Amino acid sequence: MDFGDTPAEAAFRAEARAWLEANAPAKGSPEAFDHMSSPGKSSELERALADRARAWQAKLAAGGWACLDWPPEYGGRNASTVESIIFEEEQSRFGISRSIFMAALDMAAPTLMAWGTDEQKKRFLNPIRQGEIVFAQLFSEPNAGSDLAGLQTRAVRDGDVFVVNGQKVWNSYAHLADWGILLARTNSDVPKHQGLTYFFVEMDSEGLDPRPLRQMTGGAEFNETFFDNVRIPAENVIGGVNNGWAVAQTTLNSERAAVGAQTSVVDVPTLVDLAQKKGQAGDPAVRQALAEAWIRSEVLRYLGMRVYTALSQGTEIGPEASIMKLLTGDHIRNTSQTAMELLGPEGMLNDDVWVTRMVSHFAHTIGGGTPEIQRNVIGERILGLPREPRADKGIPFRDLKV
Ligand SMILES: Cc1cc2nc3c(=O)[nH]c(=O)nc-3n(C[C@H](O)[C@H](O)[C@H](O)COP(=O)(O)OP(=O)(O)OC[C@H]3O[C@@H](n4cnc5c(N)ncnc54)[C@H](O)[C@@H]3O)c2cc1C
């Protein structure tokens, strides 16, 4: 198989590159916003970077380059898998970050496409594509991360609204978001997976309070989010009451694939440049590490194509997303370690991009599901190994000791 561009793909790449060169900020330019998640930013700078990201998404939409693979009725171009990948590859050369839109584009939108009513799709998809809505994912809780179905935030129906009380945590960009995707318990009398409902909630709702958490990188893009009698209209339920677990699977699979696809966070040629600058490109151990990094990044690229193909053929993303997620975590950790060895004592300085990558590699590994959980998925769904023993199977949630 030949993975090079066909003449038509090469023409598409040239068109995309020309548009990006004319419109996108260069890396390191004053207009760049690829340092969205870098440490130590003031909240003013963070908001300014978020505004630039919104403006960029609007520009992409106006130019016909946003959400290329969406159907035309929602503003896409029905672009092929390969075209979408080509555009992402080209875009990653510029001073752009998609991170603030990840929950909107890679979680809320695919979930809406699969589960939303026509009205919900009309209401949200176009504004998402145009960068008008930033979403946050409000799933994890202090006692429910890997065991997400054990969550305790409750939503109680009161006529046409649900009243929500509880606490979420690790909610990326919740303090900057307009809307949240929320998983809450609506029935405690059934086993834990069966009593959950998936909502869209406005982040400026009364009683909803996201509070940023400072991380070891110095950044504070995570939040703990409190719900105190937050009222959500019943029309904001996605996919049916008590059907939230099935709906959330669409979100989680898309999230894993998106986190896995973030290979652009490690630019192997930049690592090669660093080895050359440090005069160590001839060292056999360094050459070995660079070759391994290159091989891993190519494997990830091809896995990414497989995931995009599944998406473009309308197939749900399956456990291959777990392989990508796992491998991406290893890739970021190993390349960061190589960079730190090349930098030596200089690596102690906190303003180097590789230092930020090193201390934030845990984020990429854990976010979207830990390595152990990905291995469980691979063991059970790909290798056909026996399922993990579950002590809570068939037991109503209210009878569990949580
Ligand atoms: C960068 C980043 C971004 C995130 N963004 C969001 C967000 O926007 N919204 C949101 O809701 N959440 C978010 N999270 C939270 C994330 O989904 C959870 O951290 C993750 O699911 C793990 O849950 P936990 O932290 O509670 O760890 P736990 O589930 O408590 O796990 C602790 C340890 O036990 C292991 N473990 C647990 N269960 C098993 C098992 N069955 N078998 C083997 N080992 C097991 C885990 O692998 C881990 O090593 C984010 C996290 C990160 C790091």
Coordinates of C-alpha atoms and ligand atoms in Angstrom, one line a residue:
M1 CA 0.0 0.0 0.0
D2 CA 1.3 3.5 -0.8
F3 CA 0.6 6.1 1.9
G4 CA 1.9 9.0 -0.1
D5 CA -0.5 11.6 -1.5
T6 CA -2.3 10.8 -4.7
P7 CA -2.3 13.8 -7.2
A8 CA -5.8 14.8 -6.0
E9 CA -4.7 14.6 -2.3
A10 CA -1.5 16.6 -3.1
A11 CA -3.7 19.3 -4.8
F12 CA -5.9 19.3 -1.7
R13 CA -2.8 19.6 0.6
A14 CA -1.5 22.5 -1.5
E15 CA -4.9 24.3 -1.4
A16 CA -5.1 23.8 2.4
R17 CA -1.5 24.9 2.9
A18 CA -2.0 28.0 0.8
W19 CA -5.1 29.0 2.8
L20 CA -3.4 28.4 6.1
E21 CA -0.3 30.3 5.1
A22 CA -2.6 33.3 4.2
N23 CA -4.7 33.1 7.3
A24 CA -3.1 31.2 10.2
P25 CA -0.7 32.6 12.8
A26 CA 2.8 31.3 12.6
K27 CA 4.2 29.4 15.6
G28 CA 5.8 31.9 18.0
S29 CA 4.1 34.9 16.4
P30 CA 2.2 37.5 18.6
E31 CA -1.1 36.1 17.2
A32 CA -0.3 32.4 18.0
F33 CA -2.3 30.6 20.6
D34 CA -0.6 27.2 20.6
H35 CA 0.6 27.9 24.2
M36 CA -3.0 27.7 25.6
S37 CA -2.0 25.1 28.1
S38 CA 1.4 26.4 29.0
P39 CA 2.1 27.2 32.7
G40 CA 1.9 30.3 34.7
K41 CA -0.5 32.3 32.5
S42 CA -2.5 35.1 34.1
S43 CA -6.3 34.7 33.7
E44 CA -6.3 37.7 31.4
L45 CA -3.8 36.1 29.1
E46 CA -5.8 32.8 29.2
R47 CA -9.0 34.6 28.2
A48 CA -7.2 36.4 25.4
L49 CA -5.8 33.1 24.1
A50 CA -9.3 31.6 24.3
D51 CA -10.7 34.5 22.4
R52 CA -8.1 33.9 19.7
A53 CA -9.0 30.3 19.5
R54 CA -12.7 31.2 19.1
A55 CA -11.8 33.7 16.4
W56 CA -9.8 31.1 14.6
Q57 CA -12.6 28.5 14.6
A58 CA -14.9 31.2 13.2
K59 CA -12.4 32.0 10.5
L60 CA -12.1 28.3 9.6
A61 CA -15.9 28.1 9.4
A62 CA -16.1 31.2 7.2
G63 CA -13.4 29.9 4.9
G64 CA -15.1 26.5 4.6
W65 CA -12.3 24.7 6.5
A66 CA -14.1 23.8 9.8
C67 CA -15.4 20.3 10.5
L68 CA -14.5 19.2 7.0
D69 CA -16.0 15.7 7.4
W70 CA -19.4 16.8 8.7
P71 CA -22.4 16.5 6.3
P72 CA -23.1 19.7 4.3
E73 CA -26.4 20.2 6.1
Y74 CA -24.4 21.1 9.2
G75 CA -21.8 23.1 7.3
G76 CA -19.3 20.4 6.5
R77 CA -18.0 19.3 3.1
N78 CA -18.4 15.5 3.5
A79 CA -14.6 15.5 3.2
S80 CA -12.8 12.1 3.0
T81 CA -10.9 10.7 5.9
V82 CA -7.6 11.4 4.2
E83 CA -8.6 15.0 3.5
S84 CA -9.4 15.6 7.1
I85 CA -6.1 14.1 8.2
I86 CA -4.2 16.2 5.6
F87 CA -5.9 19.4 6.9
E88 CA -5.0 18.5 10.6
E89 CA -1.4 17.7 9.6
E90 CA -1.1 21.1 7.8
Q91 CA -2.8 23.0 10.6
S92 CA -0.4 21.5 13.2
R93 CA 2.5 23.4 11.5
F94 CA 1.0 26.7 12.7
G95 CA 0.6 28.5 16.1
I96 CA -2.9 26.9 16.6
S97 CA -4.3 24.9 19.5
R98 CA -7.6 23.0 19.3
S99 CA -7.6 22.1 23.0
I100 CA -10.3 24.5 24.1
F101 CA -12.7 23.2 21.4
M102 CA -11.9 19.5 22.1
A103 CA -15.0 18.9 24.2
A104 CA -17.2 20.7 21.6
L105 CA -15.8 19.2 18.4
D106 CA -14.6 15.8 19.6
M107 CA -17.2 15.0 22.3
A108 CA -20.4 17.0 22.1
A109 CA -20.7 17.1 18.3
P110 CA -20.2 13.3 17.6
T111 CA -22.6 12.5 20.5
L112 CA -25.2 14.9 19.1
M113 CA -24.8 13.4 15.6
A114 CA -25.4 9.9 17.1
W115 CA -28.0 10.6 19.7
G116 CA -29.4 14.2 19.3
T117 CA -32.9 15.0 18.1
D118 CA -33.1 17.0 14.9
E119 CA -34.0 20.1 16.9
Q120 CA -30.9 19.6 19.2
K121 CA -28.6 19.1 16.1
K122 CA -30.0 22.3 14.6
R123 CA -29.6 24.2 17.8
F124 CA -26.0 23.2 18.6
L125 CA -24.0 21.9 15.6
N126 CA -23.7 25.0 13.6
P127 CA -22.7 27.2 16.5
I128 CA -20.1 24.6 17.5
R129 CA -18.6 24.6 14.0
Q130 CA -18.5 28.4 14.1
G131 CA -16.6 28.5 17.4
E132 CA -19.5 30.2 19.2
I133 CA -19.8 27.5 21.9
V134 CA -17.0 26.1 24.1
F135 CA -18.0 23.0 25.9
A136 CA -16.6 21.4 29.0
Q137 CA -16.9 17.7 30.0
L138 CA -18.5 17.3 33.4
F139 CA -18.2 13.6 34.0
S140 CA -15.5 12.7 36.6
E141 CA -16.1 13.0 40.3
P142 CA -13.9 12.8 43.4
N143 CA -15.0 9.1 43.8
A144 CA -15.8 8.3 40.2
G145 CA -13.1 8.4 37.5
S146 CA -12.2 5.0 36.0
D147 CA -15.4 3.8 37.6
L148 CA -17.4 6.5 36.0
A149 CA -20.7 4.7 36.3
G150 CA -20.4 5.0 40.1
L151 CA -21.0 8.7 40.0
Q152 CA -23.1 10.3 42.6
T153 CA -24.2 13.7 41.2
R154 CA -28.0 13.5 41.2
A155 CA -30.6 15.0 38.9
V156 CA -34.2 14.9 40.2
R157 CA -37.1 15.6 37.9
D158 CA -39.3 18.6 38.8
G159 CA -41.9 19.1 36.1
D160 CA -40.1 20.3 32.9
V161 CA -36.7 20.6 34.6
F162 CA -34.2 18.4 36.4
V163 CA -32.6 19.8 39.6
V164 CA -28.9 18.8 39.9
N165 CA -26.8 18.6 43.0
G166 CA -23.3 17.2 43.4
Q167 CA -19.6 17.8 42.5
K168 CA -17.5 17.1 39.4
V169 CA -13.7 17.4 39.1
W170 CA -10.9 17.6 36.5
N171 CA -13.2 19.5 34.2
S172 CA -10.9 21.0 31.5
Y173 CA -11.7 24.6 30.6
A174 CA -15.0 24.5 32.6
H175 CA -14.2 28.1 33.8
L176 CA -14.1 29.3 30.1
A177 CA -16.9 27.2 28.8
D178 CA -20.4 28.2 27.7
W179 CA -22.0 24.7 27.9
G180 CA -21.2 21.5 29.7
I181 CA -21.9 17.9 28.9
L182 CA -23.1 16.4 32.1
L183 CA -23.6 12.8 33.3
A184 CA -25.8 12.6 36.4
R185 CA -27.8 9.9 38.3
T186 CA -31.5 10.0 37.7
N187 CA -32.4 6.6 39.2
S188 CA -30.7 4.9 42.2
D189 CA -33.1 1.9 42.3
V190 CA -31.4 0.1 39.3
P191 CA -27.8 -1.1 38.8
K192 CA -25.3 1.8 38.4
H193 CA -25.0 1.8 34.6
Q194 CA -28.8 1.9 34.1
G195 CA -29.7 5.0 36.1
L196 CA -27.7 7.7 34.4
T197 CA -28.8 10.5 32.1
Y198 CA -26.8 12.7 29.7
F199 CA -27.5 16.5 29.7
F200 CA -26.3 19.6 28.1
V201 CA -26.1 22.3 30.8
E202 CA -25.4 26.1 30.4
M203 CA -22.3 27.0 32.4
D204 CA -23.8 30.3 33.6
S205 CA -26.8 28.5 35.2
E206 CA -27.5 29.6 38.7
G207 CA -25.9 27.4 41.3
L208 CA -23.2 26.1 38.9
D209 CA -19.7 27.0 40.1
P210 CA -16.5 25.9 38.3
R211 CA -13.3 26.6 40.4
P212 CA -9.9 26.3 38.7
L213 CA -7.3 23.9 40.2
R214 CA -3.6 24.8 40.0
Q215 CA -1.5 21.9 38.6
M216 CA 2.2 21.0 38.9
T217 CA 2.8 22.5 35.5
G218 CA 1.8 25.9 37.0
G219 CA -1.2 26.0 34.7
A220 CA -4.8 25.9 36.0
E221 CA -7.0 24.7 33.1
F222 CA -8.8 22.0 35.2
N223 CA -11.7 22.8 37.6
E224 CA -13.7 21.3 40.3
T225 CA -17.3 22.1 39.5
F226 CA -20.1 22.3 42.1
F227 CA -23.8 21.9 41.4
D228 CA -26.2 23.5 44.0
N229 CA -29.8 23.0 42.9
V230 CA -28.9 23.7 39.2
R231 CA -32.1 23.6 37.0
I232 CA -31.7 22.0 33.6
P233 CA -34.7 22.0 31.2
A234 CA -35.8 18.5 30.2
E235 CA -35.3 19.4 26.5
N236 CA -31.5 19.4 27.2
V237 CA -31.5 15.6 27.9
I238 CA -29.5 13.9 25.1
G239 CA -30.5 10.4 24.1
G240 CA -33.3 9.7 26.6
V241 CA -33.7 9.6 30.4
N242 CA -31.7 6.8 32.1
N243 CA -29.9 6.0 28.8
G244 CA -26.9 8.1 29.7
W245 CA -24.3 5.3 29.9
A246 CA -24.9 4.3 26.2
V247 CA -24.8 7.9 25.2
A248 CA -21.6 8.5 27.2
Q249 CA -19.9 5.6 25.3
T250 CA -20.0 7.7 22.1
T251 CA -18.4 10.6 23.9
L252 CA -15.7 8.5 25.6
N253 CA -14.7 6.6 22.4
S254 CA -14.5 9.9 20.5
E255 CA -12.5 11.4 23.4
R256 CA -10.0 8.5 23.4
A257 CA -9.5 8.8 19.7
A258 CA -9.0 12.6 19.9
V259 CA -6.6 12.3 22.8
G260 CA -4.8 9.5 20.9
A261 CA -4.7 11.6 17.8
Q262 CA -2.8 14.4 19.6
T263 CA 0.5 13.2 18.1
S264 CA 1.2 16.7 17.0
V265 CA 2.0 17.5 20.6
V266 CA 5.3 15.6 19.9
D267 CA 6.9 16.8 16.8
V268 CA 9.7 14.3 16.2
P269 CA 11.7 16.5 13.7
T270 CA 11.9 19.1 16.6
L271 CA 13.5 16.4 18.7
V272 CA 15.9 15.5 16.0
D273 CA 16.8 19.3 15.7
L274 CA 17.4 19.3 19.5
A275 CA 19.8 16.3 19.2
Q276 CA 21.7 18.1 16.4
K277 CA 21.9 21.4 18.3
K278 CA 23.3 19.6 21.3
G279 CA 25.8 17.8 19.1
Q280 CA 24.5 14.4 20.1
A281 CA 22.9 13.2 16.9
G282 CA 25.8 10.8 16.3
D283 CA 25.4 9.1 19.7
P284 CA 24.2 5.5 19.1
A285 CA 21.8 5.6 22.1
V286 CA 20.3 8.9 21.1
R287 CA 19.9 7.7 17.5
Q288 CA 18.1 4.6 18.8
A289 CA 15.7 6.8 20.8
L290 CA 15.1 9.0 17.8
A291 CA 14.4 6.1 15.6
E292 CA 12.0 4.6 18.1
A293 CA 10.2 7.9 18.4
W294 CA 9.8 8.1 14.6
I295 CA 8.5 4.6 14.4
R296 CA 6.0 5.2 17.1
S297 CA 4.8 8.4 15.6
E298 CA 4.3 6.6 12.2
V299 CA 2.4 3.8 13.8
L300 CA 0.2 6.4 15.5
R301 CA -0.4 8.1 12.2
Y302 CA -1.7 4.9 10.6
L303 CA -3.8 4.0 13.6
G304 CA -5.2 7.5 13.4
M305 CA -6.2 6.8 9.7
R306 CA -8.0 3.7 10.8
V307 CA -10.0 5.6 13.4
Y308 CA -10.8 8.4 10.9
T309 CA -11.9 5.8 8.4
A310 CA -14.3 4.2 11.0
L311 CA -15.7 7.7 11.6
S312 CA -16.1 8.7 8.0
Q313 CA -17.8 5.4 7.2
G314 CA -20.3 6.1 10.0
T315 CA -19.0 3.3 12.2
E316 CA -18.7 3.9 15.9
I317 CA -15.1 4.1 17.0
G318 CA -14.2 0.9 18.7
P319 CA -11.4 -0.4 21.0
E320 CA -8.7 0.7 18.5
A321 CA -9.1 4.1 20.2
S322 CA -7.8 2.5 23.4
I323 CA -4.6 1.3 21.5
M324 CA -4.0 4.8 20.2
K325 CA -4.6 6.4 23.6
L326 CA -2.2 4.0 25.2
L327 CA 0.5 4.4 22.6
T328 CA 0.2 8.1 22.6
G329 CA 0.8 8.3 26.3
D330 CA 4.0 6.1 25.9
H331 CA 5.1 8.3 23.0
I332 CA 4.8 11.6 24.9
R333 CA 6.6 10.2 27.9
N334 CA 9.5 8.6 26.0
T335 CA 10.1 11.5 23.7
S336 CA 10.0 13.9 26.7
Q337 CA 12.5 11.8 28.6
T338 CA 14.8 11.8 25.5
A339 CA 14.5 15.6 25.3
M340 CA 15.3 16.0 29.0
E341 CA 18.4 13.8 28.6
L342 CA 19.5 15.9 25.6
L343 CA 18.9 19.1 27.5
G344 CA 20.8 18.0 30.6
P345 CA 20.8 20.6 33.4
E346 CA 19.2 23.1 31.1
G347 CA 16.1 20.9 31.4
M348 CA 15.6 22.2 34.9
L349 CA 14.6 25.6 33.5
N350 CA 10.9 25.9 33.6
D351 CA 10.4 27.9 30.4
D352 CA 11.4 25.2 28.0
V353 CA 8.6 23.6 26.0
W354 CA 10.1 20.1 26.6
V355 CA 10.0 20.7 30.4
T356 CA 6.3 21.5 30.2
R357 CA 5.7 18.4 28.1
M358 CA 7.6 16.3 30.7
V359 CA 5.6 17.5 33.6
S360 CA 2.3 17.4 31.7
H361 CA 2.8 13.9 30.2
F362 CA 0.8 12.4 33.1
A363 CA -2.2 14.5 31.8
H364 CA -2.1 12.9 28.4
T365 CA -1.7 9.5 30.0
I366 CA -4.6 9.8 32.5
G367 CA -7.0 12.1 30.6
G368 CA -9.6 10.1 28.7
G369 CA -8.9 7.0 30.7
T370 CA -5.8 5.6 32.5
P371 CA -3.4 3.0 30.8
E372 CA -4.8 0.2 33.1
I373 CA -8.3 1.0 31.9
Q374 CA -7.3 1.0 28.2
R375 CA -5.6 -2.4 28.8
N376 CA -8.8 -3.7 30.3
V377 CA -10.7 -2.6 27.2
I378 CA -8.1 -4.1 24.9
G379 CA -8.0 -7.4 26.9
E380 CA -11.8 -7.8 26.9
R381 CA -12.9 -6.3 23.6
I382 CA -9.9 -7.2 21.3
L383 CA -8.2 -10.2 22.9
G384 CA -11.5 -11.8 24.1
L385 CA -10.1 -12.3 27.7
P386 CA -12.6 -12.9 30.5
R387 CA -14.3 -9.7 31.8
E388 CA -13.1 -8.2 35.1
P389 CA -15.0 -9.7 38.1
R390 CA -17.6 -7.2 39.2
A391 CA -18.9 -7.3 42.8
D392 CA -21.6 -4.7 42.0
K393 CA -23.3 -6.5 39.1
G394 CA -27.1 -6.4 39.2
I395 CA -27.1 -4.6 42.5
P396 CA -29.2 -1.4 42.7
F397 CA -27.0 1.7 43.1
R398 CA -28.6 2.7 46.4
D399 CA -27.5 -0.6 47.9
L400 CA -23.8 -0.2 46.9
K401 CA -21.3 0.9 49.5
V402 CA -19.9 4.1 47.8
Ligands
LIG1 C1 -5.5 16.0 31.3 C2 -6.8 15.5 31.9 C3 -8.0 16.0 31.5 C4 -9.2 15.6 32.0 N1 -10.3 16.2 31.6 C5 -11.5 15.8 32.1 C6 -12.6 16.6 31.8 O1 -12.6 17.5 31.0 N2 -13.8 16.2 32.3 C7 -13.9 15.1 33.2 O2 -15.0 14.8 33.6 N3 -12.8 14.4 33.6 C8 -11.6 14.8 33.1 N4 -10.4 14.1 33.5 C9 -10.5 13.1 34.5 C10 -10.1 11.7 34.0 O3 -11.2 11.2 33.1 C11 -9.9 10.8 35.2 O4 -8.7 11.3 35.8 C12 -9.6 9.4 34.8 O5 -10.8 8.8 34.2 C13 -9.1 8.5 36.0 O6 -9.9 8.7 37.1 P1 -9.3 9.1 38.5 O7 -8.4 10.2 38.4 O8 -10.5 9.2 39.4 O9 -8.5 7.8 38.9 P2 -9.0 6.5 39.6 O10 -10.1 5.9 38.8 O11 -9.2 6.7 41.0 O12 -7.7 5.5 39.3 C14 -6.6 5.5 40.2 C15 -5.7 4.4 39.8 O13 -6.3 3.1 39.9 C16 -6.3 2.4 38.6 N5 -7.5 1.7 38.4 C17 -8.8 2.1 38.6 N6 -9.7 1.1 38.3 C18 -9.0 0.1 37.8 C19 -9.3 -1.2 37.3 N7 -10.6 -1.6 37.2 N8 -8.3 -2.0 36.8 C20 -7.0 -1.6 37.0 N9 -6.6 -0.5 37.5 C21 -7.6 0.4 37.9 C22 -6.2 3.5 37.6 O14 -5.6 3.0 36.4 C23 -5.3 4.5 38.3 O15 -3.9 4.1 38.2 C24 -9.2 14.6 33.0 C25 -8.0 14.0 33.5 C26 -6.8 14.5 32.9 C27 -5.5 13.9 33.5

